[in-house]
Short mmCIF file of C-alpha atoms in Angstrom, two decimals:
data_model
loop_
_atom_site.label_atom_id
_atom_site.label_comp_id
_atom_site.label_asym_id
_atom_site.label_seq_id
_atom_site.Cartn_x
_atom_site.Cartn_y
_atom_site.Cartn_z
CA UNK A 1 8.76 266.24 11.77
CA UNK A 2 7.13 267.49 8.58
CA UNK A 3 3.64 268.49 7.53
CA UNK A 4 2.07 266.17 4.99
CA UNK A 5 1.76 267.58 1.50
CA UNK A 6 1.17 266.62 -2.09
CA UNK A 7 1.02 268.40 -5.41
CA UNK A 8 -2.26 269.88 -6.53
CA UNK A 9 -3.56 272.07 -9.35
CA UNK A 10 -1.03 274.51 -10.77
CA UNK A 11 1.80 272.68 -9.00
CA UNK A 12 0.77 273.90 -5.54
CA UNK A 13 1.78 271.70 -2.64
CA UNK A 14 -1.06 270.76 -0.30
CA UNK A 15 -0.24 270.20 3.34
CA UNK A 16 -2.44 269.52 6.32
CA UNK A 17 -4.08 272.61 7.79
CA UNK A 18 -3.88 272.22 11.54
CA UNK A 19 -7.28 273.66 12.40
CA UNK A 20 -8.88 271.11 10.08
CA UNK A 21 -6.52 268.25 10.82
CA UNK A 22 -7.29 264.80 9.44
CA UNK A 23 -5.63 263.11 12.38
CA UNK A 24 -5.94 259.73 13.93
CA UNK A 25 -7.69 260.05 17.23
CA UNK A 26 -5.71 257.81 19.53
CA UNK A 27 -6.95 258.94 22.89
CA UNK A 28 -4.28 258.48 25.46
CA UNK A 29 -4.92 257.12 28.94
CA UNK A 30 -2.42 258.27 31.54
CA UNK A 31 0.23 256.05 33.08
CA UNK A 32 1.27 256.93 36.61
CA UNK A 33 5.04 256.96 36.07
CA UNK A 34 7.89 255.28 34.15
CA UNK A 35 8.27 252.89 37.06
CA UNK A 36 4.60 251.94 36.78
CA UNK A 37 5.08 251.37 33.06
CA UNK A 38 8.06 249.10 33.69
CA UNK A 39 6.04 246.98 36.14
CA UNK A 40 3.00 246.73 33.88
CA UNK A 41 0.89 243.64 34.59
CA UNK A 42 -1.79 242.81 31.98
CA UNK A 43 -3.69 240.51 34.33
CA UNK A 44 -4.59 243.42 36.61
CA UNK A 45 -5.20 246.04 33.92
CA UNK A 46 -8.80 246.36 32.76
CA UNK A 47 -7.51 247.95 29.55
CA UNK A 48 -5.16 245.11 28.65
CA UNK A 49 -5.95 242.84 25.72
CA UNK A 50 -6.02 239.97 28.22
CA UNK A 51 -8.92 241.65 30.03
CA UNK A 52 -10.56 242.70 26.75
CA UNK A 53 -10.54 239.17 25.36
CA UNK A 54 -12.08 237.94 28.60
CA UNK A 55 -14.79 240.63 28.71
CA UNK A 56 -15.80 240.23 25.07
CA UNK A 57 -15.84 236.41 25.11
CA UNK A 58 -12.97 236.03 22.65
CA UNK A 59 -11.33 233.54 25.00
CA UNK A 60 -14.47 231.39 24.78
CA UNK A 61 -13.79 231.15 21.04
CA UNK A 62 -10.16 230.26 21.70
CA UNK A 63 -11.21 227.46 24.04
CA UNK A 64 -13.42 226.10 21.26
CA UNK A 65 -10.43 226.08 18.90
CA UNK A 66 -11.15 229.26 16.93
CA UNK A 67 -8.33 231.81 16.85
CA UNK A 68 -8.90 233.49 13.47
CA UNK A 69 -6.54 231.19 11.57
CA UNK A 70 -6.99 231.34 7.80
CA UNK A 71 -8.79 234.70 7.92
CA UNK A 72 -7.11 237.89 6.67
CA UNK A 73 -8.16 241.32 7.98
CA UNK A 74 -7.35 244.38 5.88
CA UNK A 75 -6.35 247.36 8.03
CA UNK A 76 -6.69 250.64 6.10
CA UNK A 77 -4.81 253.05 8.29
CA UNK A 78 -1.38 254.65 8.79
CA UNK A 79 0.49 251.45 8.00
CA UNK A 80 1.52 248.57 10.23
CA UNK A 81 5.06 248.05 11.54
CA UNK A 82 6.42 244.55 12.25
CA UNK A 83 6.95 245.25 15.94
CA UNK A 84 7.06 242.41 18.50
CA UNK A 85 3.60 240.87 18.45
CA UNK A 86 3.22 241.33 14.69
CA UNK A 87 6.56 239.95 13.55
CA UNK A 88 5.70 236.27 13.39
CA UNK A 89 5.92 234.19 10.21
CA UNK A 90 3.12 235.05 7.80
CA UNK A 91 1.70 237.58 10.28
CA UNK A 92 1.79 240.78 8.23
CA UNK A 93 1.23 241.29 4.51
CA UNK A 94 1.51 244.65 2.78
CA UNK A 95 -0.95 245.73 0.11
CA UNK A 96 -0.28 248.95 -1.80
CA UNK A 97 0.86 252.08 -0.01
CA UNK A 98 -1.34 254.97 -1.17
CA UNK A 99 -0.07 257.38 1.48
CA UNK A 100 2.07 260.48 0.96
CA UNK A 101 5.11 258.44 2.03
CA UNK A 102 4.76 255.80 -0.67
CA UNK A 103 7.67 257.06 -2.75
CA UNK A 104 10.17 256.97 0.12
CA UNK A 105 11.59 253.42 0.35
CA UNK A 106 12.54 253.67 4.03
CA UNK A 107 9.04 254.88 4.95
CA UNK A 108 6.77 253.04 2.49
CA UNK A 109 4.36 250.64 4.23
CA UNK A 110 5.76 251.40 7.69
CA UNK A 111 3.74 253.08 10.40
CA UNK A 112 5.38 256.44 11.05
CA UNK A 113 2.27 257.66 12.86
CA UNK A 114 1.66 254.71 15.20
CA UNK A 115 -2.09 254.26 14.86
CA UNK A 116 -2.39 251.40 12.36
CA UNK A 117 -0.07 249.19 14.41
CA UNK A 118 -2.17 249.86 17.52
CA UNK A 119 -5.26 248.65 15.62
CA UNK A 120 -3.49 245.61 14.17
CA UNK A 121 -2.31 244.58 17.63
CA UNK A 122 -5.85 244.67 18.99
CA UNK A 123 -7.10 242.63 16.06
CA UNK A 124 -4.41 239.99 15.69
CA UNK A 125 -1.34 240.56 17.87
CA UNK A 126 0.48 237.47 19.09
CA UNK A 127 3.54 237.41 21.35
CA UNK A 128 6.51 235.35 20.21
CA UNK A 129 6.23 232.88 23.12
CA UNK A 130 2.47 232.34 22.90
CA UNK A 131 1.67 228.67 22.31
CA UNK A 132 -1.15 227.57 20.02
CA UNK A 133 -3.79 225.78 22.06
CA UNK A 134 -2.73 227.56 25.25
CA UNK A 135 -4.03 231.04 24.53
CA UNK A 136 -6.90 231.02 27.07
CA UNK A 137 -5.67 232.29 30.41
CA UNK A 138 -2.25 233.33 29.08
CA UNK A 139 -1.31 236.49 30.98
CA UNK A 140 2.36 236.49 29.97
CA UNK A 141 2.09 236.98 26.21
CA UNK A 142 0.40 239.71 24.22
CA UNK A 143 -2.65 238.26 22.44
CA UNK A 144 -5.11 240.22 20.35
CA UNK A 145 -8.71 239.23 19.70
CA UNK A 146 -7.85 236.79 16.89
CA UNK A 147 -4.19 235.84 17.48
CA UNK A 148 -3.79 233.63 14.41
CA UNK A 149 -5.36 236.07 11.93
CA UNK A 150 -3.09 237.68 9.34
CA UNK A 151 -3.11 241.45 8.86
CA UNK A 152 -3.13 242.89 5.33
CA UNK A 153 -1.97 246.47 5.72
CA UNK A 154 -2.93 249.25 3.31
CA UNK A 155 -1.16 252.43 4.30
CA UNK A 156 -3.30 255.49 3.56
CA UNK A 157 -1.98 258.05 6.08
CA UNK A 158 1.45 259.48 6.77
CA UNK A 159 3.37 260.46 9.90
CA UNK A 160 0.92 263.31 10.54
CA UNK A 161 -2.12 261.08 10.16
CA UNK A 162 -2.80 263.03 6.95
CA UNK A 163 -4.88 261.55 4.17
CA UNK A 164 -7.56 262.54 1.68
CA UNK A 165 -10.86 260.80 1.13
CA UNK A 166 -9.67 259.66 -2.32
CA UNK A 167 -6.80 257.71 -0.77
CA UNK A 168 -9.16 255.86 1.56
CA UNK A 169 -11.55 255.09 -1.31
CA UNK A 170 -8.66 253.76 -3.41
CA UNK A 171 -7.57 251.47 -0.57
CA UNK A 172 -11.10 250.07 -0.11
CA UNK A 173 -11.33 249.45 -3.86
CA UNK A 174 -8.04 247.53 -3.86
CA UNK A 175 -9.23 245.21 -1.10
CA UNK A 176 -12.50 244.48 -2.93
CA UNK A 177 -10.66 243.63 -6.15
CA UNK A 178 -7.72 241.68 -4.70
CA UNK A 179 -9.21 239.91 -1.70
CA UNK A 180 -8.13 236.44 -2.86
CA UNK A 181 -4.96 237.23 -4.84
CA UNK A 182 -1.69 235.45 -4.05
CA UNK A 183 -3.19 233.25 -1.37
CA UNK A 184 -5.02 236.05 0.40
CA UNK A 185 -8.35 235.47 2.11
CA UNK A 186 -9.47 238.99 3.08
CA UNK A 187 -12.83 238.67 4.82
CA UNK A 188 -12.78 241.84 6.96
CA UNK A 189 -11.87 245.51 6.47
CA UNK A 190 -11.06 247.54 9.59
CA UNK A 191 -11.65 251.23 8.90
CA UNK A 192 -10.97 253.26 12.04
CA UNK A 193 -11.61 256.43 10.08
CA UNK A 194 -14.40 258.89 9.50
CA UNK A 195 -15.20 262.42 8.40
CA UNK A 196 -17.87 264.79 9.66
CA UNK A 197 -19.52 264.81 6.25
CA UNK A 198 -23.24 265.61 6.11
CA UNK A 199 -23.65 264.04 2.67
CA UNK A 200 -26.29 261.32 2.65
CA UNK A 201 -24.89 257.78 2.48
CA UNK A 202 -27.14 256.97 -0.47
CA UNK A 203 -25.05 259.22 -2.72
CA UNK A 204 -21.68 259.35 -0.94
CA UNK A 205 -18.63 258.05 -2.90
CA UNK A 206 -16.96 256.48 0.15
CA UNK A 207 -20.24 254.82 1.17
CA UNK A 208 -20.49 253.38 -2.34
CA UNK A 209 -16.98 251.91 -2.05
CA UNK A 210 -17.59 250.24 1.33
CA UNK A 211 -20.99 248.92 0.22
CA UNK A 212 -19.41 247.38 -2.86
CA UNK A 213 -16.85 245.60 -0.67
CA UNK A 214 -19.63 244.45 1.67
CA UNK A 215 -21.66 243.00 -1.17
CA UNK A 216 -18.61 241.11 -2.40
CA UNK A 217 -18.49 239.22 0.88
CA UNK A 218 -16.20 241.44 2.96
CA UNK A 219 -17.31 242.47 6.44
CA UNK A 220 -16.61 246.22 6.78
CA UNK A 221 -16.14 247.43 10.35
CA UNK A 222 -16.12 251.23 10.87
CA UNK A 223 -15.56 253.37 13.97
CA UNK A 224 -18.53 255.52 14.97
CA UNK A 225 -16.52 258.66 15.77
CA UNK A 226 -15.18 260.36 18.87
CA UNK A 227 -17.13 263.59 19.11
CA UNK A 228 -19.57 262.56 21.80
CA UNK A 229 -23.35 262.59 21.63
CA UNK A 230 -24.59 263.50 18.14
CA UNK A 231 -21.01 264.57 17.31
CA UNK A 232 -21.94 268.22 17.93
CA UNK A 233 -25.03 270.36 18.17
CA UNK A 234 -26.85 269.86 14.91
CA UNK A 235 -24.17 267.46 13.70
CA UNK A 236 -24.78 264.40 11.52
CA UNK A 237 -24.33 261.85 14.31
CA UNK A 238 -21.92 259.09 13.33
CA UNK A 239 -19.04 259.85 11.02
CA UNK A 240 -18.89 258.94 7.33
CA UNK A 241 -18.88 256.03 6.38
CA UNK A 242 -20.11 254.69 9.75
CA UNK A 243 -23.54 256.13 8.87
CA UNK A 244 -23.83 253.73 5.93
CA UNK A 245 -26.65 251.29 6.79
CA UNK A 246 -24.83 248.16 5.57
CA UNK A 247 -21.55 248.29 7.49
CA UNK A 248 -20.94 247.41 11.14
CA UNK A 249 -20.64 250.73 12.96
CA UNK A 250 -18.95 250.47 16.33
CA UNK A 251 -19.16 252.72 19.37
CA UNK A 252 -16.99 252.49 22.48
CA UNK A 253 -18.00 251.22 25.89
CA UNK A 254 -16.28 252.25 29.10
CA UNK A 255 -15.69 249.30 31.49
CA UNK A 256 -15.26 251.82 34.33
CA UNK A 257 -12.39 249.99 35.97
CA UNK A 258 -13.88 246.50 36.23
CA UNK A 259 -14.13 243.42 34.02
CA UNK A 260 -17.81 242.92 34.83
CA UNK A 261 -20.45 244.25 32.46
CA UNK A 262 -22.86 245.40 35.15
CA UNK A 263 -21.25 248.81 35.64
CA UNK A 264 -20.30 249.49 32.01
CA UNK A 265 -21.28 252.77 30.37
CA UNK A 266 -21.07 254.47 27.01
CA UNK A 267 -17.67 256.15 26.68
CA UNK A 268 -18.12 259.92 26.87
CA UNK A 269 -16.40 260.46 23.53
CA UNK A 270 -18.36 257.84 21.58
CA UNK A 271 -20.61 259.39 18.92
CA UNK A 272 -24.31 258.61 18.82
CA UNK A 273 -27.00 258.61 16.18
CA UNK A 274 -29.46 261.45 15.68
CA UNK A 275 -33.02 260.15 16.12
CA UNK A 276 -35.19 260.92 13.11
CA UNK A 277 -32.46 262.60 11.07
CA UNK A 278 -32.28 261.61 7.42
CA UNK A 279 -29.20 259.54 6.69
CA UNK A 280 -28.38 258.98 10.35
CA UNK A 281 -28.05 255.63 12.09
CA UNK A 282 -27.16 254.39 15.53
CA UNK A 283 -23.99 252.43 16.21
CA UNK A 284 -24.74 248.79 15.57
CA UNK A 285 -23.02 247.71 18.79
CA UNK A 286 -20.34 248.63 21.29
CA UNK A 287 -16.95 247.20 22.22
CA UNK A 288 -14.41 248.22 24.87
CA UNK A 289 -12.61 251.35 23.70
CA UNK A 290 -11.33 253.11 26.82
CA UNK A 291 -7.59 253.05 27.59
CA UNK A 292 -6.79 249.88 25.65
CA UNK A 293 -3.18 248.68 25.70
CA UNK A 294 -1.89 247.61 22.31
CA UNK A 295 1.35 247.60 20.36
CA UNK A 296 3.76 250.53 20.30
CA UNK A 297 5.82 251.79 17.36
CA UNK A 298 9.06 253.22 18.80
CA UNK A 299 9.85 256.61 17.28
CA UNK A 300 6.46 257.10 15.63
CA UNK A 301 4.73 260.45 15.96
CA UNK A 302 2.30 259.26 18.63
CA UNK A 303 5.05 257.50 20.55
CA UNK A 304 7.28 260.56 20.62
CA UNK A 305 4.40 262.91 21.39
CA UNK A 306 2.53 260.94 24.06
CA UNK A 307 4.90 258.14 25.01
CA UNK A 308 5.79 259.68 28.36
CA UNK A 309 2.24 259.15 29.58
CA UNK A 310 0.98 256.33 27.34
CA UNK A 311 3.83 253.83 27.16
CA UNK A 312 3.43 250.55 29.04
CA UNK A 313 6.63 248.56 29.35
CA UNK A 314 8.76 248.28 26.22
CA UNK A 315 6.18 247.16 23.70
CA UNK A 316 2.75 248.52 24.63
CA UNK A 317 0.99 251.87 24.36
CA UNK A 318 -2.37 252.89 25.78
CA UNK A 319 -5.08 254.57 23.74
CA UNK A 320 -8.83 255.20 23.71
CA UNK A 321 -11.38 255.74 20.98
CA UNK A 322 -13.96 254.18 18.73
CA UNK A 323 -10.93 253.27 16.58
CA UNK A 324 -9.92 250.77 19.24
CA UNK A 325 -13.51 249.54 19.63
CA UNK A 326 -13.76 248.93 15.88
CA UNK A 327 -10.53 246.91 15.99
CA UNK A 328 -12.02 244.73 18.76
CA UNK A 329 -15.00 243.97 16.51
CA UNK A 330 -12.79 243.28 13.49
CA UNK A 331 -10.98 240.66 15.55
CA UNK A 332 -14.32 239.28 16.73
CA UNK A 333 -15.46 238.99 13.10
CA UNK A 334 -12.32 237.01 12.24
CA UNK A 335 -13.12 234.50 14.99
CA UNK A 336 -16.68 234.06 13.73
CA UNK A 337 -15.48 233.67 10.15
CA UNK A 338 -13.13 230.85 11.08
CA UNK A 339 -15.97 229.13 12.92
CA UNK A 340 -18.44 229.71 10.06
CA UNK A 341 -16.49 230.11 6.79
CA UNK A 342 -19.61 230.48 4.64
CA UNK A 343 -21.36 233.11 6.75
CA UNK A 344 -22.27 236.23 4.77
CA UNK A 345 -21.59 239.77 6.03
CA UNK A 346 -25.31 240.41 6.64
CA UNK A 347 -25.54 237.26 8.74
CA UNK A 348 -22.41 238.03 10.72
CA UNK A 349 -23.67 241.50 11.51
CA UNK A 350 -26.98 240.07 12.69
CA UNK A 351 -25.25 237.40 14.78
CA UNK A 352 -23.15 239.95 16.66
CA UNK A 353 -25.95 242.45 17.17
CA UNK A 354 -28.57 239.89 18.19
CA UNK A 355 -26.29 238.38 20.84
CA UNK A 356 -24.97 241.70 22.20
CA UNK A 357 -25.72 242.69 25.81
CA UNK A 358 -27.69 245.92 26.16
CA UNK A 359 -26.58 248.44 28.79
CA UNK A 360 -29.72 249.38 30.78
CA UNK A 361 -28.92 253.07 31.28
CA UNK A 362 -27.81 253.83 27.69
CA UNK A 363 -30.18 254.91 24.94
CA UNK A 364 -30.21 252.95 21.65
CA UNK A 365 -28.83 255.92 19.72
CA UNK A 366 -25.66 255.56 21.79
CA UNK A 367 -25.21 251.79 22.03
CA UNK A 368 -27.21 250.21 19.23
CA UNK A 369 -27.87 246.66 20.42
CA UNK A 370 -25.26 246.77 23.20
CA UNK A 371 -21.82 245.39 24.03
CA UNK A 372 -20.47 242.50 21.95
CA UNK A 373 -20.87 239.09 23.62
CA UNK A 374 -18.87 236.46 21.75
CA UNK A 375 -19.49 233.77 24.35
CA UNK A 376 -23.18 233.94 23.46
CA UNK A 377 -22.52 234.28 19.72
CA UNK A 378 -20.38 231.12 19.79
CA UNK A 379 -23.39 229.00 20.72
CA UNK A 380 -26.05 230.83 18.67
CA UNK A 381 -27.24 229.49 15.32
CA UNK A 382 -26.33 231.49 12.23
CA UNK A 383 -29.30 233.78 11.51
CA UNK A 384 -30.98 233.83 8.13
CA UNK A 385 -31.12 237.47 7.15
CA UNK A 386 -30.48 239.82 4.25
CA UNK A 387 -30.18 243.61 4.45
CA UNK A 388 -32.28 245.44 1.88
CA UNK A 389 -31.38 249.11 2.23
CA UNK A 390 -31.22 251.36 -0.80
CA UNK A 391 -27.86 250.96 -2.48
CA UNK A 392 -25.57 254.00 -2.55
CA UNK A 393 -25.12 255.48 -6.03
CA UNK A 394 -21.71 256.98 -5.32
CA UNK A 395 -22.60 259.99 -7.49
CA UNK A 396 -22.29 262.55 -4.70
CA UNK A 397 -19.28 264.83 -4.39
CA UNK A 398 -15.81 264.24 -3.00
CA UNK A 399 -15.94 267.69 -1.45
CA UNK A 400 -19.03 266.81 0.58
CA UNK A 401 -17.53 263.42 1.52
CA UNK A 402 -14.48 265.18 3.01
CA UNK A 403 -16.56 267.13 5.47
CA UNK A 404 -14.57 269.74 7.38
CA UNK A 405 -10.97 268.42 7.19
CA UNK A 406 -8.93 269.40 4.12
CA UNK A 407 -5.35 269.30 2.97
CA UNK A 408 -4.17 272.86 2.38
CA UNK A 409 -1.37 275.23 1.49
CA UNK A 410 -2.02 278.54 -0.27
CA UNK A 411 -5.44 277.06 -1.01
CA UNK A 412 -7.26 274.03 0.32
CA UNK A 413 -7.63 270.81 -1.64
CA UNK A 414 -11.29 271.28 -2.47
CA UNK A 415 -13.84 270.22 -5.01
CA UNK A 416 -13.65 267.14 -7.20
CA UNK A 417 -9.87 266.82 -7.26
CA UNK A 418 -7.85 263.85 -6.04
CA UNK A 419 -4.42 264.16 -4.40
CA UNK A 420 -2.68 264.40 -7.79
CA UNK A 421 -4.80 267.43 -8.69
CA UNK A 422 -6.81 265.42 -11.24
CA UNK A 423 -10.52 266.04 -11.74
CA UNK A 424 -12.67 263.14 -10.56
CA UNK A 425 -16.05 262.13 -11.96
CA UNK A 426 -17.63 260.27 -9.05
CA UNK A 427 -20.42 258.80 -11.18
CA UNK A 428 -17.80 257.38 -13.53
CA UNK A 429 -15.84 255.99 -10.59
CA UNK A 430 -18.97 254.26 -9.30
CA UNK A 431 -19.55 252.74 -12.73
CA UNK A 432 -15.95 251.50 -12.93
CA UNK A 433 -16.24 250.03 -9.43
CA UNK A 434 -19.21 247.88 -10.44
CA UNK A 435 -17.10 246.32 -13.20
CA UNK A 436 -14.27 245.55 -10.78
CA UNK A 437 -11.70 247.46 -12.83
CA UNK A 438 -10.58 250.23 -10.47
CA UNK A 439 -7.03 248.94 -10.00
CA UNK A 440 -4.49 247.87 -12.63
CA UNK A 441 -1.02 247.07 -11.32
CA UNK A 442 -0.09 249.99 -9.09
CA UNK A 443 -2.63 252.36 -10.63
CA UNK A 444 -6.06 253.26 -9.23
CA UNK A 445 -8.44 254.68 -11.83
CA UNK A 446 -5.45 255.47 -14.02
CA UNK A 447 -3.47 257.25 -11.26
CA UNK A 448 -0.11 255.80 -10.19
CA UNK A 449 -0.46 255.94 -6.41
CA UNK A 450 1.09 252.72 -5.22
CA UNK A 451 4.66 253.12 -4.01
CA UNK A 452 6.05 250.15 -5.89
CA UNK A 453 5.08 246.53 -6.44
CA UNK A 454 2.71 245.25 -3.76
CA UNK A 455 2.64 241.55 -4.61
CA UNK A 456 4.59 239.40 -2.20
CA UNK A 457 5.44 242.19 0.24
CA UNK A 458 5.36 240.16 3.40
CA UNK A 459 7.11 240.44 6.75
CA UNK A 460 7.93 236.93 7.87
CA UNK A 461 9.81 236.74 11.11
CA UNK A 462 11.87 239.87 10.46
CA UNK A 463 12.93 241.66 13.60
CA UNK A 464 11.72 245.20 14.06
CA UNK A 465 14.65 247.42 14.97
CA UNK A 466 12.75 250.17 16.76
CA UNK A 467 13.45 252.85 14.17
CA UNK A 468 13.49 256.47 15.21
CA UNK A 469 12.35 258.92 12.54
CA UNK A 470 13.83 262.40 12.69
CA UNK A 471 12.53 265.37 10.76
CA UNK A 472 15.30 264.80 8.22
CA UNK A 473 13.99 261.30 7.49
CA UNK A 474 11.04 262.55 5.51
CA UNK A 475 12.21 266.00 4.43
CA UNK A 476 12.10 266.62 0.68
CA UNK A 477 9.82 263.73 -0.17
CA UNK A 478 8.59 263.22 -3.72
CA UNK A 479 5.18 262.29 -5.01
CA UNK A 480 5.07 261.23 -8.67
CA UNK A 481 7.93 263.58 -9.50
CA UNK A 482 6.58 266.54 -7.54
CA UNK A 483 8.40 267.80 -4.49
CA UNK A 484 6.57 268.29 -1.22
CA UNK A 485 7.18 271.26 0.97
CA UNK A 486 8.78 270.42 4.27
CA UNK A 487 8.66 272.16 7.63
CA UNK A 488 10.00 271.39 11.04
CA UNK A 489 7.57 269.81 13.47
CA UNK A 490 9.86 270.59 16.38
CA UNK A 491 7.32 273.08 17.74
CA UNK A 492 4.37 271.08 16.41
CA UNK A 493 3.28 274.05 14.35
CA UNK A 494 1.19 273.79 11.19
CA UNK A 495 0.30 276.93 9.24
CA UNK A 496 1.05 279.02 12.30
CA UNK A 497 -1.36 277.11 14.52
CA UNK A 498 -0.09 275.36 17.61
CA UNK A 499 -1.30 271.78 17.13
CA UNK A 500 -0.08 270.49 20.46
CA UNK A 501 -2.49 272.61 22.44
CA UNK A 502 -5.61 271.95 20.40
CA UNK A 503 -8.64 270.30 21.96
CA UNK A 504 -6.78 268.04 24.37
CA UNK A 505 -8.73 267.48 27.57
CA UNK A 506 -7.84 264.75 29.99
CA UNK A 507 -7.30 261.67 27.87
CA UNK A 508 -9.50 262.74 24.96
CA UNK A 509 -8.05 264.12 21.74
CA UNK A 510 -10.89 265.49 19.64
CA UNK A 511 -10.49 265.61 15.88
CA UNK A 512 -12.16 264.59 12.69
CA UNK A 513 -10.61 261.86 10.59
CA UNK A 514 -8.94 258.83 12.14
CA UNK A 515 -10.96 257.84 15.16
#
């Protein structure tokens, strides 16, 4: 396995510095043994998607005939693989790949890390034998929150979970500009990502990008972060861009081993707001995020690293985090959007927060309005509301938006440079974004980042072969004609730091970046 890298100023190759890793936080719940995994029964597992769809009220929507059909959800993540549960006809559509693996045909668009597929399964997974109209009560087939929703995947992270803030911004911009191209109907962005930036949302470049998407009618769902209360002593609270006032920021609830809400608590890792702090906000609501079972990518980094304890049967993998909670809400949003096609993002946010169930023992800075309750939302009239927060200018700095994590080699990727080593004027980017001219073909703001033609890249009924990626598979990769450095991940060592032993406690992996 190889450290992610890309060319920077002076031809230097940037790779991920372990101590500042921009890694997906997929927090693994333990499985008792391989035998237990083989006998996995979703009906008796509180963390199964069957239980999650019951607890959240998604099955109430299914009974009413709403399964997310006709709604596309953009998943900006580490890619999505067409594994069983996401390999149905017209189930998975690939937007541009802006990751470090975009130039490698056998890796482009595919999920070598394993996180994006886990999110997509929660949002829209559907087992091959699931029957339309018979989803409620089906314990035999994997069914995500909105089983008939289509996933539009934008790959922004590689097999190490490595990405830069500019890649995420570029992906958000593409969705905003191409939401209805080629028969697409992208109404939701799932962004299970965040940095520990202290930059105020009103000037942050990433906040500006997600606000622009929101105001163009796209519901943006963002994970709150996994650093626990207030993230850290003196920390900014929620991650960036979850602190943006417009988006739906999602924390994780802990069902505590039952499917009843009465004993639910705030998950210990779920980040909270900082009361009275400028630029802070509380999560808007909570969703289950503890030890959720979703789809596995055989041979991906997470599968090979944690599969011995996290794998459930052949196809599923258990993980925890506000990433998973955000995916639950993205699926919930798809259900509401099928029911109410003309609902605006502000109204949808208000509908979900106003019908949520508050947890009595949890402060508002931890839970917002409470745990999502779709059964109540189904029968509640669409609220008339409009958010009127100050609009982000986007003129802040990329460096501040990155927060602590950086790509690095001899030097870190710092300042106002993108991954190609090109100087970025954030005020100019914000101006371009308002005109809707950020993307042209495969180029974002004049940079060729997309790994080939995106239009028509669709997986329709193709069988996933369970690929296994060795270190040789991505050695010697190229990015726009520049060679990346490559190192063995056999010892999971980056820059002389032992990654495998960092900050792992119980089933909680603590890192900034993917949540």
